[in-house]
Short mmCIF file of C-alpha atoms and ligand atoms in Angstrom, two decimals:
data_model
loop_
_atom_site.label_atom_id
_atom_site.label_comp_id
_atom_site.label_asym_id
_atom_site.label_seq_id
_atom_site.Cartn_x
_atom_site.Cartn_y
_atom_site.Cartn_z
CA MET A 282 45.53 -75.05 -72.22
CA ASN A 283 47.63 -72.18 -73.62
CA LYS A 284 45.06 -71.89 -76.39
CA ARG A 285 42.28 -71.50 -73.87
CA ILE A 286 44.13 -68.75 -71.96
CA LEU A 287 44.69 -67.03 -75.28
CA VAL A 288 41.02 -67.08 -76.05
CA THR A 289 40.07 -65.83 -72.61
CA ALA A 290 42.66 -63.15 -72.95
CA SER A 291 41.44 -62.04 -76.35
CA THR A 292 37.86 -62.12 -75.30
CA ALA A 293 38.97 -59.77 -72.16
CA LEU A 294 40.71 -57.59 -74.57
CA LEU A 295 37.55 -57.51 -77.02
CA VAL A 296 35.33 -56.52 -73.97
CA LEU A 297 37.93 -53.86 -72.84
CA ASN A 298 37.98 -52.72 -76.32
CA VAL A 299 34.19 -52.39 -76.72
CA GLY A 300 34.15 -50.74 -73.30
CA LEU A 301 36.71 -48.24 -74.29
CA GLY A 302 34.94 -47.74 -77.70
CA CYS A 303 31.84 -46.93 -75.74
CA SER A 304 33.40 -44.41 -73.35
CA SER A 305 35.43 -42.71 -76.01
CA GLU A 306 32.26 -42.56 -78.04
CA THR A 307 30.45 -40.92 -75.26
CA ALA A 308 33.29 -38.54 -74.67
CA ALA A 309 33.30 -37.55 -78.47
CA GLN A 310 29.68 -36.88 -78.47
CA PRO A 311 28.88 -33.14 -79.25
CA ALA A 312 27.72 -30.96 -76.47
CA PRO A 313 23.93 -31.10 -76.34
CA ALA A 314 22.44 -28.46 -78.56
CA VAL A 315 21.94 -25.20 -76.73
CA ALA A 316 18.74 -23.55 -77.37
CA PRO A 317 19.11 -20.51 -79.44
CA ALA A 318 19.44 -17.18 -77.15
CA ASP A 319 17.05 -14.59 -77.48
CA PRO A 320 18.03 -11.79 -79.75
CA PRO A 321 20.10 -9.32 -77.71
CA ALA A 322 18.18 -6.53 -76.21
CA PRO A 323 18.72 -3.33 -78.27
CA ALA A 324 21.38 -1.15 -76.41
CA ALA A 325 19.83 1.61 -74.54
CA PRO A 326 20.42 5.08 -76.08
CA THR A 327 22.76 7.48 -74.56
CA ALA A 328 21.46 10.28 -72.33
CA ASP A 329 21.97 12.71 -75.26
CA ALA A 330 20.14 10.73 -77.81
CA ALA A 331 17.24 10.17 -75.34
CA ALA A 332 16.96 13.92 -74.81
CA GLU A 333 17.06 14.63 -78.46
CA ALA A 334 14.41 12.01 -79.02
CA LYS A 335 12.10 13.30 -76.49
CA GLN A 336 12.49 16.97 -77.73
CA ILE A 337 11.99 15.66 -81.42
CA PHE A 338 8.83 13.60 -80.53
CA ALA A 339 7.32 16.56 -78.65
CA THR A 340 7.88 18.94 -81.71
CA ARG A 341 7.73 16.64 -84.84
CA CYS A 342 5.54 13.61 -83.81
CA ALA A 343 3.12 14.83 -81.17
CA PRO A 344 1.23 16.96 -83.36
CA CYS A 345 -0.11 13.70 -85.09
CA HIS A 346 0.77 11.04 -82.53
CA GLY A 347 -0.19 12.94 -79.43
CA ALA A 348 2.17 13.99 -76.51
CA ASN A 349 1.70 10.40 -75.18
CA GLY A 350 1.66 8.64 -78.33
CA ALA A 351 -2.04 7.65 -77.97
CA GLY A 352 -2.57 8.64 -81.68
CA ASP A 353 -4.71 11.54 -80.69
CA GLY A 354 -2.48 14.80 -81.64
CA PRO A 355 -4.54 17.71 -82.92
CA ALA A 356 -3.31 17.15 -86.53
CA SER A 357 -4.43 13.42 -86.49
CA ALA A 358 -8.28 14.69 -86.80
CA GLY A 359 -8.24 14.73 -90.52
CA LEU A 360 -6.08 11.66 -90.96
CA THR A 361 -7.35 8.31 -92.41
CA PRO A 362 -5.93 5.91 -91.17
CA LYS A 363 -5.21 7.55 -87.86
CA PRO A 364 -1.88 6.99 -86.24
CA ALA A 365 -1.80 3.80 -84.01
CA ASN A 366 -2.14 4.19 -80.25
CA PHE A 367 1.68 3.32 -79.17
CA THR A 368 0.37 3.00 -75.46
CA ILE A 369 -1.49 -0.31 -76.33
CA PRO A 370 0.45 -3.41 -75.57
CA ASP A 371 -1.11 -5.37 -78.59
CA TRP A 372 0.18 -2.75 -80.81
CA GLN A 373 3.66 -2.89 -79.18
CA SER A 374 3.89 -6.71 -79.69
CA LYS A 375 2.88 -6.42 -83.48
CA VAL A 376 5.46 -4.19 -84.63
CA THR A 377 9.24 -4.88 -84.69
CA ASP A 378 11.88 -2.43 -83.81
CA ASP A 379 13.14 -2.34 -87.35
CA HIS A 380 9.69 -1.43 -88.54
CA ILE A 381 9.61 1.55 -86.16
CA GLU A 382 12.88 2.85 -87.09
CA LYS A 383 12.39 2.59 -90.77
CA ILE A 384 9.00 4.30 -90.72
CA ILE A 385 10.60 7.12 -88.72
CA ALA A 386 13.57 7.51 -91.12
CA TYR A 387 11.81 6.60 -94.53
CA GLY A 388 8.22 7.43 -93.89
CA GLY A 389 4.94 5.38 -94.10
CA MET A 390 5.24 4.88 -97.98
CA ALA A 391 8.61 2.95 -97.35
CA VAL A 392 6.91 0.27 -95.30
CA GLY A 393 3.38 0.06 -97.07
CA LYS A 394 1.72 2.39 -94.59
CA SER A 395 0.01 5.66 -94.95
CA ALA A 396 2.01 8.45 -96.70
CA ALA A 397 0.75 10.93 -94.21
CA MET A 398 3.44 9.54 -91.78
CA PRO A 399 6.41 11.68 -93.05
CA PRO A 400 10.02 10.68 -93.72
CA ASN A 401 12.71 12.20 -91.60
CA PRO A 402 15.73 12.05 -93.87
CA ASP A 403 17.70 14.36 -91.64
CA LEU A 404 17.63 11.84 -88.95
CA ASP A 405 18.62 8.78 -90.94
CA GLY A 406 21.45 6.88 -89.59
CA LYS A 407 21.45 8.99 -86.42
CA PRO A 408 21.46 7.67 -82.85
CA VAL A 409 18.25 9.63 -82.43
CA VAL A 410 16.23 7.13 -84.53
CA PRO A 411 16.88 4.04 -82.25
CA ALA A 412 16.32 6.68 -79.33
CA LEU A 413 12.97 7.55 -80.77
CA ARG A 414 12.15 3.83 -81.20
CA ALA A 415 13.13 3.36 -77.53
CA LEU A 416 10.87 6.26 -76.50
CA ILE A 417 8.01 4.72 -78.44
CA ARG A 418 8.58 1.40 -76.77
CA GLY A 419 8.57 3.13 -73.41
CA LEU A 420 4.98 4.61 -74.07
CA LYS A 421 3.48 1.01 -73.71
CA GLN A 422 1.14 0.93 -70.75
C1 HEC B 5 1.47 14.37 -90.17
C2 HEC B 5 1.36 13.31 -89.33
C3 HEC B 5 2.41 12.61 -88.69
C4 HEC B 5 3.53 13.05 -88.25
C5 HEC B 5 4.03 14.39 -88.02
C6 HEC B 5 4.27 11.83 -87.75
N1 HEC B 5 3.62 10.59 -88.02
FE1 HEC B 5 4.02 8.76 -87.44
N2 HEC B 5 2.34 8.17 -88.35
C7 HEC B 5 1.30 9.03 -88.81
C8 HEC B 5 0.28 8.18 -89.38
C9 HEC B 5 -0.87 8.76 -90.10
C10 HEC B 5 0.79 6.97 -89.33
C11 HEC B 5 -0.10 5.70 -89.64
C12 HEC B 5 0.26 5.04 -90.83
C13 HEC B 5 -0.64 3.84 -91.21
O1 HEC B 5 -1.06 3.24 -90.20
O2 HEC B 5 -0.79 3.51 -92.32
C14 HEC B 5 2.00 6.98 -88.57
C15 HEC B 5 2.77 5.83 -88.24
C16 HEC B 5 3.95 5.80 -87.37
C17 HEC B 5 4.47 4.63 -86.95
C18 HEC B 5 4.08 3.22 -87.18
C19 HEC B 5 2.88 2.70 -86.57
C20 HEC B 5 2.54 1.40 -87.15
O3 HEC B 5 1.37 1.00 -86.75
O4 HEC B 5 2.89 0.65 -87.89
C21 HEC B 5 5.45 5.14 -86.16
C22 HEC B 5 6.52 4.27 -85.39
C23 HEC B 5 5.51 6.47 -86.12
N3 HEC B 5 4.46 7.01 -87.01
C24 HEC B 5 6.45 7.33 -85.52
C25 HEC B 5 6.50 8.60 -85.75
C26 HEC B 5 7.56 9.46 -85.08
C27 HEC B 5 8.55 9.03 -84.31
C28 HEC B 5 7.36 10.89 -85.66
C29 HEC B 5 8.15 12.12 -85.41
C30 HEC B 5 9.40 11.82 -85.79
C31 HEC B 5 6.13 10.75 -86.49
N4 HEC B 5 5.75 9.57 -86.59
C32 HEC B 5 5.54 11.88 -87.07
C33 HEC B 5 1.41 10.25 -88.87
C34 HEC B 5 2.27 11.20 -88.47
#
């Protein structure tokens, strides 16, 4: 009789233990993996940098790239390959922000493109480079 109670009690304890084991296991489970977030959007350029980029684009870039970035500036006539048309969504989706900023600072040769795309060492590391990249992104139609 006593023995029976003991067995019953220990069985109950066992059930309790297993139950507890389960619930504590559930609690200890790592949080479900969160899908990696999209890379943070690049910060918007300051108004000053944006204004400078606009001015630089009009004076230094438009002769080849065209005032609207369509690749049809007057100096593009003699170029092979011709500058890409920045307004085309397909072009926009093919190039990375990093590529755009690199080619602006270091020129076409530095990224395996035409040497006709000149480097702009005086702009390297300045806020106007990301601002020019943002301007080019904004030309997408
Ligand atoms: C003398 C003409 C010329 C000038 C000036 C010039 N570019 Fe270019 N640029 C080119 C050519 C040509 C290419 C295309 C290179 C290729 O496709 O191989 C190019 C390519 C580029 C690309 C990359 C396009 C791609 O498809 O990968 C960007 C971005 C760019 N230029 C931005 C600028 C900016 C911004 C300026 C002004 C600071 C500028 N360029 C000034 C001729 C020029």
